[in-house]
Amino acid sequence: NEGHIRLKWRHAETVLFSQQNRFWFSQPLLEIVNADRVKDDDWGPRAQGIRVDLWGLKKLTGVAWYSKKRDTQNVEGDDAVALRLTRPFLNNRLVLGTTAVNHNFGAGVHDYDRVVAADVELALGEVVPSLSRFGRMTWVTEAGKNCSGGWLDAIQNPLTNGLKTEIRDFSVGDFYNVASYQYYEPNFYTGVSNREADDDFRGYYVETNYRVPTKAINLKASR
């Protein structure tokens, strides 16, 4: 059985739910939390919890949720909480944000995964007049840190930082371009994300797109 109760106000909405996947939210670059790792899937989501969405509150937009696995045999407990907040400035040309997630997976006080991150998005093409010929030319950067307990405490001198920066909405004539650089230390990602394979990695990505005129064809080259 599944169901939910929804309570709504002018600038907020709260949903209490059981056996529904209400854990997704938009993230900028690092994707430190993945809804599929939280929903306790067994032929459909089984997790239960509460979700709160905020908007238009002093220009603040955000989402927070708490999840509890429904398995009553899990005596050690397994729950998670996540938060995402954003605040625009300069008529949406600048957006600041923060993301955090904490996952308790055992009975011990130090058995948890925890990652916090901060991000900035700046429309360079709308702020710097000389760059307007390249379109909006948005620059996005997110940096995060793994603050987990338990397994991370057992590692001597752990490396726990992650960073990704990207230029998007960058056009030159009929060519639309994206360029990014990422740097992940060996112990950055946790089991709350689905990107553990990106640990201990640094590199760049460049993409160019050309939209063929009058045809529903896009040509893309990436490296």
mmCIF file with all atom_site columns, C-alpha atoms in Angstrom, residues 42-218:
data_model
loop_
_atom_site.group_PDB
_atom_site.id
_atom_site.type_symbol
_atom_site.label_atom_id
_atom_site.label_alt_id
_atom_site.label_comp_id
_atom_site.label_asym_id
_atom_site.label_entity_id
_atom_site.label_seq_id
_atom_site.pdbx_PDB_ins_code
_atom_site.Cartn_x
_atom_site.Cartn_y
_atom_site.Cartn_z
_atom_site.occupancy
_atom_site.B_iso_or_equiv
_atom_site.pdbx_formal_charge
_atom_site.auth_seq_id
_atom_site.auth_comp_id
_atom_site.auth_asym_id
_atom_site.auth_atom_id
_atom_site.pdbx_PDB_model_num
ATOM 1   C CA . ASP A 1 42  ? 11.929 -3.670 -3.820  1.00 0.00 ? 42  ASP A CA 1
ATOM 2   C CA . TRP A 1 43  ? 9.542  -3.960 -6.785  1.00 0.00 ? 43  TRP A CA 1
ATOM 3   C CA . GLY A 1 44  ? 8.789  -0.286 -6.144  1.00 0.00 ? 44  GLY A CA 1
ATOM 4   C CA . PRO A 1 45  ? 9.846  2.253  -3.506  1.00 0.00 ? 45  PRO A CA 1
ATOM 5   C CA . ARG A 1 46  ? 9.245  1.268  0.113   1.00 0.00 ? 46  ARG A CA 1
ATOM 6   C CA . ALA A 1 47  ? 10.738 4.212  1.965   1.00 0.00 ? 47  ALA A CA 1
ATOM 7   C CA . GLN A 1 48  ? 8.553  6.589  3.918   1.00 0.00 ? 48  GLN A CA 1
ATOM 8   C CA . GLY A 1 49  ? 9.209  10.143 5.015   1.00 0.00 ? 49  GLY A CA 1
ATOM 9   C CA . ILE A 1 50  ? 8.419  13.814 4.700   1.00 0.00 ? 50  ILE A CA 1
ATOM 10  C CA . ARG A 1 51  ? 9.280  16.381 2.027   1.00 0.00 ? 51  ARG A CA 1
ATOM 11  C CA . VAL A 1 52  ? 9.134  20.181 2.303   1.00 0.00 ? 52  VAL A CA 1
ATOM 12  C CA . ASP A 1 53  ? 9.377  22.553 -0.688  1.00 0.00 ? 53  ASP A CA 1
ATOM 13  C CA . LEU A 1 54  ? 9.868  26.323 -0.272  1.00 0.00 ? 54  LEU A CA 1
ATOM 14  C CA . TRP A 1 55  ? 9.607  29.129 -2.835  1.00 0.00 ? 55  TRP A CA 1
ATOM 15  C CA . GLY A 1 56  ? 9.322  32.915 -2.938  1.00 0.00 ? 56  GLY A CA 1
ATOM 16  C CA . LEU A 1 57  ? 10.381 33.277 0.695   1.00 0.00 ? 57  LEU A CA 1
ATOM 17  C CA . LYS A 1 58  ? 12.719 36.318 0.610   1.00 0.00 ? 58  LYS A CA 1
ATOM 18  C CA . LYS A 1 59  ? 13.624 35.032 -2.891  1.00 0.00 ? 59  LYS A CA 1
ATOM 19  C CA . LEU A 1 60  ? 14.735 31.758 -1.314  1.00 0.00 ? 60  LEU A CA 1
ATOM 20  C CA . THR A 1 61  ? 13.906 28.461 -3.007  1.00 0.00 ? 61  THR A CA 1
ATOM 21  C CA . GLY A 1 62  ? 14.572 25.123 -1.432  1.00 0.00 ? 62  GLY A CA 1
ATOM 22  C CA . VAL A 1 63  ? 13.677 21.536 -0.726  1.00 0.00 ? 63  VAL A CA 1
ATOM 23  C CA . ALA A 1 64  ? 14.322 19.284 2.261   1.00 0.00 ? 64  ALA A CA 1
ATOM 24  C CA . TRP A 1 65  ? 13.311 15.695 2.884   1.00 0.00 ? 65  TRP A CA 1
ATOM 25  C CA . TYR A 1 66  ? 13.670 12.993 5.492   1.00 0.00 ? 66  TYR A CA 1
ATOM 26  C CA . SER A 1 67  ? 13.574 9.302  4.562   1.00 0.00 ? 67  SER A CA 1
ATOM 27  C CA . LYS A 1 68  ? 13.146 6.214  6.715   1.00 0.00 ? 68  LYS A CA 1
ATOM 28  C CA . LYS A 1 69  ? 13.374 2.674  5.410   1.00 0.00 ? 69  LYS A CA 1
ATOM 29  C CA . ARG A 1 70  ? 10.179 0.773  6.014   1.00 0.00 ? 70  ARG A CA 1
ATOM 30  C CA . ASP A 1 71  ? 11.862 -2.563 6.780   1.00 0.00 ? 71  ASP A CA 1
ATOM 31  C CA . THR A 1 72  ? 10.872 -3.278 10.380  1.00 0.00 ? 72  THR A CA 1
ATOM 32  C CA . GLN A 1 73  ? 13.533 -5.982 10.607  1.00 0.00 ? 73  GLN A CA 1
ATOM 33  C CA . ASN A 1 74  ? 16.264 -3.377 10.222  1.00 0.00 ? 74  ASN A CA 1
ATOM 34  C CA . VAL A 1 75  ? 16.864 -2.952 13.941  1.00 0.00 ? 75  VAL A CA 1
ATOM 35  C CA . GLU A 1 76  ? 19.949 -0.818 13.428  1.00 0.00 ? 76  GLU A CA 1
ATOM 36  C CA . GLY A 1 77  ? 17.983 1.861  11.597  1.00 0.00 ? 77  GLY A CA 1
ATOM 37  C CA . ASP A 1 78  ? 18.561 3.384  8.199   1.00 0.00 ? 78  ASP A CA 1
ATOM 38  C CA . ASP A 1 79  ? 17.464 6.962  7.481   1.00 0.00 ? 79  ASP A CA 1
ATOM 39  C CA . ALA A 1 80  ? 18.578 9.941  5.442   1.00 0.00 ? 80  ALA A CA 1
ATOM 40  C CA . VAL A 1 81  ? 18.024 13.685 5.246   1.00 0.00 ? 81  VAL A CA 1
ATOM 41  C CA . ALA A 1 82  ? 18.869 16.069 2.403   1.00 0.00 ? 82  ALA A CA 1
ATOM 42  C CA . LEU A 1 83  ? 18.676 19.819 1.843   1.00 0.00 ? 83  LEU A CA 1
ATOM 43  C CA . ARG A 1 84  ? 18.957 22.085 -1.205  1.00 0.00 ? 84  ARG A CA 1
ATOM 44  C CA . LEU A 1 85  ? 18.695 25.910 -1.043  1.00 0.00 ? 85  LEU A CA 1
ATOM 45  C CA . THR A 1 86  ? 19.169 28.542 -3.769  1.00 0.00 ? 86  THR A CA 1
ATOM 46  C CA . ARG A 1 87  ? 19.005 32.343 -3.776  1.00 0.00 ? 87  ARG A CA 1
ATOM 47  C CA . PRO A 1 88  ? 19.102 34.512 -6.951  1.00 0.00 ? 88  PRO A CA 1
ATOM 48  C CA . PHE A 1 89  ? 20.718 37.942 -7.191  1.00 0.00 ? 89  PHE A CA 1
ATOM 49  C CA . LEU A 1 90  ? 21.099 40.597 -9.901  1.00 0.00 ? 90  LEU A CA 1
ATOM 50  C CA . ASN A 1 91  ? 17.788 39.691 -11.577 1.00 0.00 ? 91  ASN A CA 1
ATOM 51  C CA . ASN A 1 92  ? 18.689 35.991 -11.741 1.00 0.00 ? 92  ASN A CA 1
ATOM 52  C CA . ARG A 1 93  ? 22.070 36.682 -13.313 1.00 0.00 ? 93  ARG A CA 1
ATOM 53  C CA . LEU A 1 94  ? 23.760 35.314 -10.182 1.00 0.00 ? 94  LEU A CA 1
ATOM 54  C CA . VAL A 1 95  ? 22.478 32.317 -8.214  1.00 0.00 ? 95  VAL A CA 1
ATOM 55  C CA . LEU A 1 96  ? 24.051 30.962 -5.022  1.00 0.00 ? 96  LEU A CA 1
ATOM 56  C CA . GLY A 1 97  ? 23.191 27.532 -3.700  1.00 0.00 ? 97  GLY A CA 1
ATOM 57  C CA . THR A 1 98  ? 24.072 24.855 -1.173  1.00 0.00 ? 98  THR A CA 1
ATOM 58  C CA . THR A 1 99  ? 23.380 21.133 -0.948  1.00 0.00 ? 99  THR A CA 1
ATOM 59  C CA . ALA A 1 100 ? 23.824 18.719 1.958   1.00 0.00 ? 100 ALA A CA 1
ATOM 60  C CA . VAL A 1 101 ? 22.973 15.078 2.621   1.00 0.00 ? 101 VAL A CA 1
ATOM 61  C CA . ASN A 1 102 ? 23.371 12.824 5.651   1.00 0.00 ? 102 ASN A CA 1
ATOM 62  C CA . HIS A 1 103 ? 22.701 9.069  5.613   1.00 0.00 ? 103 HIS A CA 1
ATOM 63  C CA . ASN A 1 104 ? 22.699 7.061  8.846   1.00 0.00 ? 104 ASN A CA 1
ATOM 64  C CA . PHE A 1 105 ? 23.273 3.390  8.096   1.00 0.00 ? 105 PHE A CA 1
ATOM 65  C CA . GLY A 1 106 ? 24.072 1.827  11.470  1.00 0.00 ? 106 GLY A CA 1
ATOM 66  C CA . ALA A 1 107 ? 23.491 1.915  15.193  1.00 0.00 ? 107 ALA A CA 1
ATOM 67  C CA . GLY A 1 108 ? 26.806 3.599  16.013  1.00 0.00 ? 108 GLY A CA 1
ATOM 68  C CA . VAL A 1 109 ? 26.911 7.369  16.369  1.00 0.00 ? 109 VAL A CA 1
ATOM 69  C CA . HIS A 1 110 ? 29.720 7.554  13.789  1.00 0.00 ? 110 HIS A CA 1
ATOM 70  C CA . ASP A 1 111 ? 28.129 5.299  11.155  1.00 0.00 ? 111 ASP A CA 1
ATOM 71  C CA . TYR A 1 112 ? 26.989 7.826  8.591   1.00 0.00 ? 112 TYR A CA 1
ATOM 72  C CA . ASP A 1 113 ? 27.686 9.253  5.145   1.00 0.00 ? 113 ASP A CA 1
ATOM 73  C CA . ARG A 1 114 ? 27.666 13.057 4.986   1.00 0.00 ? 114 ARG A CA 1
ATOM 74  C CA . VAL A 1 115 ? 28.541 15.411 2.116   1.00 0.00 ? 115 VAL A CA 1
ATOM 75  C CA . VAL A 1 116 ? 28.094 19.187 1.934   1.00 0.00 ? 116 VAL A CA 1
ATOM 76  C CA . ALA A 1 117 ? 28.546 21.426 -1.123  1.00 0.00 ? 117 ALA A CA 1
ATOM 77  C CA . ALA A 1 118 ? 28.189 25.023 -2.270  1.00 0.00 ? 118 ALA A CA 1
ATOM 78  C CA . ASP A 1 119 ? 27.676 26.321 -5.802  1.00 0.00 ? 119 ASP A CA 1
ATOM 79  C CA . VAL A 1 120 ? 27.522 29.521 -7.820  1.00 0.00 ? 120 VAL A CA 1
ATOM 80  C CA . GLU A 1 121 ? 25.967 30.216 -11.224 1.00 0.00 ? 121 GLU A CA 1
ATOM 81  C CA . LEU A 1 122 ? 26.813 33.447 -13.059 1.00 0.00 ? 122 LEU A CA 1
ATOM 82  C CA . ALA A 1 123 ? 25.481 34.623 -16.429 1.00 0.00 ? 123 ALA A CA 1
ATOM 83  C CA . LEU A 1 124 ? 28.712 36.157 -17.733 1.00 0.00 ? 124 LEU A CA 1
ATOM 84  C CA . GLY A 1 125 ? 27.148 37.199 -21.036 1.00 0.00 ? 125 GLY A CA 1
ATOM 85  C CA . GLU A 1 126 ? 24.561 39.320 -19.201 1.00 0.00 ? 126 GLU A CA 1
ATOM 86  C CA . VAL A 1 127 ? 26.979 40.776 -16.630 1.00 0.00 ? 127 VAL A CA 1
ATOM 87  C CA . VAL A 1 128 ? 30.018 41.532 -18.807 1.00 0.00 ? 128 VAL A CA 1
ATOM 88  C CA . PRO A 1 129 ? 28.925 43.518 -21.919 1.00 0.00 ? 129 PRO A CA 1
ATOM 89  C CA . SER A 1 130 ? 31.925 42.440 -24.000 1.00 0.00 ? 130 SER A CA 1
ATOM 90  C CA . LEU A 1 131 ? 30.903 38.774 -23.617 1.00 0.00 ? 131 LEU A CA 1
ATOM 91  C CA . SER A 1 132 ? 27.271 39.244 -24.676 1.00 0.00 ? 132 SER A CA 1
ATOM 92  C CA . ARG A 1 133 ? 28.135 38.338 -28.274 1.00 0.00 ? 133 ARG A CA 1
ATOM 93  C CA . PHE A 1 134 ? 28.691 34.756 -27.062 1.00 0.00 ? 134 PHE A CA 1
ATOM 94  C CA . GLY A 1 135 ? 25.140 34.460 -25.707 1.00 0.00 ? 135 GLY A CA 1
ATOM 95  C CA . ARG A 1 136 ? 24.261 34.095 -22.050 1.00 0.00 ? 136 ARG A CA 1
ATOM 96  C CA . MET A 1 137 ? 27.563 32.246 -21.434 1.00 0.00 ? 137 MET A CA 1
ATOM 97  C CA . THR A 1 138 ? 26.779 30.797 -18.014 1.00 0.00 ? 138 THR A CA 1
ATOM 98  C CA . TRP A 1 139 ? 29.586 29.838 -15.629 1.00 0.00 ? 139 TRP A CA 1
ATOM 99  C CA . VAL A 1 140 ? 28.698 27.232 -12.975 1.00 0.00 ? 140 VAL A CA 1
ATOM 100 C CA . THR A 1 141 ? 30.991 25.968 -10.215 1.00 0.00 ? 141 THR A CA 1
ATOM 101 C CA . GLU A 1 142 ? 30.278 23.586 -7.341  1.00 0.00 ? 142 GLU A CA 1
ATOM 102 C CA . ALA A 1 143 ? 32.677 22.487 -4.601  1.00 0.00 ? 143 ALA A CA 1
ATOM 103 C CA . GLY A 1 144 ? 31.970 19.905 -1.916  1.00 0.00 ? 144 GLY A CA 1
ATOM 104 C CA . LYS A 1 145 ? 33.487 17.977 0.968   1.00 0.00 ? 145 LYS A CA 1
ATOM 105 C CA . ASN A 1 146 ? 32.895 14.506 2.401   1.00 0.00 ? 146 ASN A CA 1
ATOM 106 C CA . CYS A 1 147 ? 32.404 14.765 6.185   1.00 0.00 ? 147 CYS A CA 1
ATOM 107 C CA . SER A 1 148 ? 31.390 11.152 6.826   1.00 0.00 ? 148 SER A CA 1
ATOM 108 C CA . GLY A 1 149 ? 32.072 9.259  10.025  1.00 0.00 ? 149 GLY A CA 1
ATOM 109 C CA . GLY A 1 150 ? 33.021 5.651  10.672  1.00 0.00 ? 150 GLY A CA 1
ATOM 110 C CA . TRP A 1 151 ? 34.724 4.371  7.531   1.00 0.00 ? 151 TRP A CA 1
ATOM 111 C CA . LEU A 1 152 ? 36.246 7.785  6.758   1.00 0.00 ? 152 LEU A CA 1
ATOM 112 C CA . ASP A 1 153 ? 37.653 8.088  10.287  1.00 0.00 ? 153 ASP A CA 1
ATOM 113 C CA . ALA A 1 154 ? 39.521 4.833  9.741   1.00 0.00 ? 154 ALA A CA 1
ATOM 114 C CA . ILE A 1 155 ? 41.457 6.230  6.755   1.00 0.00 ? 155 ILE A CA 1
ATOM 115 C CA . GLN A 1 156 ? 44.739 7.953  7.499   1.00 0.00 ? 156 GLN A CA 1
ATOM 116 C CA . ASN A 1 157 ? 44.857 11.417 5.910   1.00 0.00 ? 157 ASN A CA 1
ATOM 117 C CA . PRO A 1 158 ? 41.740 10.988 3.721   1.00 0.00 ? 158 PRO A CA 1
ATOM 118 C CA . LEU A 1 159 ? 41.310 13.168 0.637   1.00 0.00 ? 159 LEU A CA 1
ATOM 119 C CA . THR A 1 160 ? 37.667 14.211 0.639   1.00 0.00 ? 160 THR A CA 1
ATOM 120 C CA . ASN A 1 161 ? 37.143 17.205 -1.686  1.00 0.00 ? 161 ASN A CA 1
ATOM 121 C CA . GLY A 1 162 ? 35.304 17.459 -4.990  1.00 0.00 ? 162 GLY A CA 1
ATOM 122 C CA . LEU A 1 163 ? 35.076 20.251 -7.571  1.00 0.00 ? 163 LEU A CA 1
ATOM 123 C CA . LYS A 1 164 ? 33.496 20.778 -10.966 1.00 0.00 ? 164 LYS A CA 1
ATOM 124 C CA . THR A 1 165 ? 33.338 23.964 -13.012 1.00 0.00 ? 165 THR A CA 1
ATOM 125 C CA . GLU A 1 166 ? 31.565 24.434 -16.333 1.00 0.00 ? 166 GLU A CA 1
ATOM 126 C CA . ILE A 1 167 ? 30.939 27.015 -19.034 1.00 0.00 ? 167 ILE A CA 1
ATOM 127 C CA . ARG A 1 168 ? 27.637 26.510 -20.877 1.00 0.00 ? 168 ARG A CA 1
ATOM 128 C CA . ASP A 1 169 ? 25.265 28.511 -23.109 1.00 0.00 ? 169 ASP A CA 1
ATOM 129 C CA . PHE A 1 170 ? 28.398 29.582 -25.023 1.00 0.00 ? 170 PHE A CA 1
ATOM 130 C CA . SER A 1 171 ? 27.688 30.167 -28.711 1.00 0.00 ? 171 SER A CA 1
ATOM 131 C CA . VAL A 1 172 ? 29.933 31.172 -31.595 1.00 0.00 ? 172 VAL A CA 1
ATOM 132 C CA . GLY A 1 173 ? 27.865 31.681 -34.715 1.00 0.00 ? 173 GLY A CA 1
ATOM 133 C CA . ASP A 1 174 ? 25.837 28.514 -35.239 1.00 0.00 ? 174 ASP A CA 1
ATOM 134 C CA . PHE A 1 175 ? 28.024 26.480 -32.862 1.00 0.00 ? 175 PHE A CA 1
ATOM 135 C CA . TYR A 1 176 ? 26.927 25.916 -29.261 1.00 0.00 ? 176 TYR A CA 1
ATOM 136 C CA . ASN A 1 177 ? 29.645 24.883 -26.837 1.00 0.00 ? 177 ASN A CA 1
ATOM 137 C CA . VAL A 1 178 ? 30.144 23.405 -23.369 1.00 0.00 ? 178 VAL A CA 1
ATOM 138 C CA . ALA A 1 179 ? 33.436 23.078 -21.504 1.00 0.00 ? 179 ALA A CA 1
ATOM 139 C CA . SER A 1 180 ? 34.052 21.704 -18.021 1.00 0.00 ? 180 SER A CA 1
ATOM 140 C CA . TYR A 1 181 ? 36.800 20.638 -15.624 1.00 0.00 ? 181 TYR A CA 1
ATOM 141 C CA . GLN A 1 182 ? 36.323 18.234 -12.718 1.00 0.00 ? 182 GLN A CA 1
ATOM 142 C CA . TYR A 1 183 ? 38.518 17.155 -9.817  1.00 0.00 ? 183 TYR A CA 1
ATOM 143 C CA . TYR A 1 184 ? 37.477 14.456 -7.357  1.00 0.00 ? 184 TYR A CA 1
ATOM 144 C CA . GLU A 1 185 ? 39.709 13.192 -4.555  1.00 0.00 ? 185 GLU A CA 1
ATOM 145 C CA . PRO A 1 186 ? 39.776 9.453  -3.659  1.00 0.00 ? 186 PRO A CA 1
ATOM 146 C CA . ASN A 1 187 ? 37.274 9.654  -0.775  1.00 0.00 ? 187 ASN A CA 1
ATOM 147 C CA . PHE A 1 188 ? 34.794 12.257 -2.004  1.00 0.00 ? 188 PHE A CA 1
ATOM 148 C CA . TYR A 1 189 ? 31.709 10.312 -3.136  1.00 0.00 ? 189 TYR A CA 1
ATOM 149 C CA . THR A 1 190 ? 29.672 8.103  -0.792  1.00 0.00 ? 190 THR A CA 1
ATOM 150 C CA . GLY A 1 191 ? 26.993 5.430  -1.090  1.00 0.00 ? 191 GLY A CA 1
ATOM 151 C CA . VAL A 1 192 ? 24.304 8.142  -1.157  1.00 0.00 ? 192 VAL A CA 1
ATOM 152 C CA . SER A 1 193 ? 25.400 9.052  -4.686  1.00 0.00 ? 193 SER A CA 1
ATOM 153 C CA . ASN A 1 194 ? 25.752 6.811  -7.723  1.00 0.00 ? 194 ASN A CA 1
ATOM 154 C CA . ARG A 1 195 ? 29.065 8.303  -8.837  1.00 0.00 ? 195 ARG A CA 1
ATOM 155 C CA . GLU A 1 196 ? 31.617 6.433  -6.715  1.00 0.00 ? 196 GLU A CA 1
ATOM 156 C CA . ALA A 1 197 ? 33.449 5.567  -9.946  1.00 0.00 ? 197 ALA A CA 1
ATOM 157 C CA . ASP A 1 198 ? 34.333 9.266  -10.347 1.00 0.00 ? 198 ASP A CA 1
ATOM 158 C CA . ASP A 1 199 ? 36.495 9.243  -7.199  1.00 0.00 ? 199 ASP A CA 1
ATOM 159 C CA . ASP A 1 200 ? 40.235 9.861  -7.615  1.00 0.00 ? 200 ASP A CA 1
ATOM 160 C CA . PHE A 1 201 ? 39.729 11.525 -11.004 1.00 0.00 ? 201 PHE A CA 1
ATOM 161 C CA . ARG A 1 202 ? 40.541 14.791 -12.665 1.00 0.00 ? 202 ARG A CA 1
ATOM 162 C CA . GLY A 1 203 ? 39.914 15.780 -16.246 1.00 0.00 ? 203 GLY A CA 1
ATOM 163 C CA . TYR A 1 204 ? 38.146 18.037 -18.708 1.00 0.00 ? 204 TYR A CA 1
ATOM 164 C CA . TYR A 1 205 ? 35.250 17.770 -21.131 1.00 0.00 ? 205 TYR A CA 1
ATOM 165 C CA . VAL A 1 206 ? 34.598 19.848 -24.265 1.00 0.00 ? 206 VAL A CA 1
ATOM 166 C CA . GLU A 1 207 ? 31.522 19.628 -26.479 1.00 0.00 ? 207 GLU A CA 1
ATOM 167 C CA . THR A 1 208 ? 30.499 21.473 -29.640 1.00 0.00 ? 208 THR A CA 1
ATOM 168 C CA . ASN A 1 209 ? 27.051 21.267 -31.212 1.00 0.00 ? 209 ASN A CA 1
ATOM 169 C CA . TYR A 1 210 ? 25.897 22.390 -34.663 1.00 0.00 ? 210 TYR A CA 1
ATOM 170 C CA . ARG A 1 211 ? 22.229 22.499 -35.540 1.00 0.00 ? 211 ARG A CA 1
ATOM 171 C CA . VAL A 1 212 ? 21.737 21.892 -39.257 1.00 0.00 ? 212 VAL A CA 1
ATOM 172 C CA . PRO A 1 213 ? 19.503 24.686 -40.651 1.00 0.00 ? 213 PRO A CA 1
ATOM 173 C CA . THR A 1 214 ? 15.900 23.696 -41.519 1.00 0.00 ? 214 THR A CA 1
ATOM 174 C CA . LYS A 1 215 ? 16.678 20.059 -40.564 1.00 0.00 ? 215 LYS A CA 1
ATOM 175 C CA . ALA A 1 216 ? 15.976 18.183 -37.333 1.00 0.00 ? 216 ALA A CA 1
ATOM 176 C CA . ILE A 1 217 ? 19.632 17.197 -37.150 1.00 0.00 ? 217 ILE A CA 1
ATOM 177 C CA . ASN A 1 218 ? 22.240 18.066 -34.523 1.00 0.00 ? 218 ASN A CA 1
#
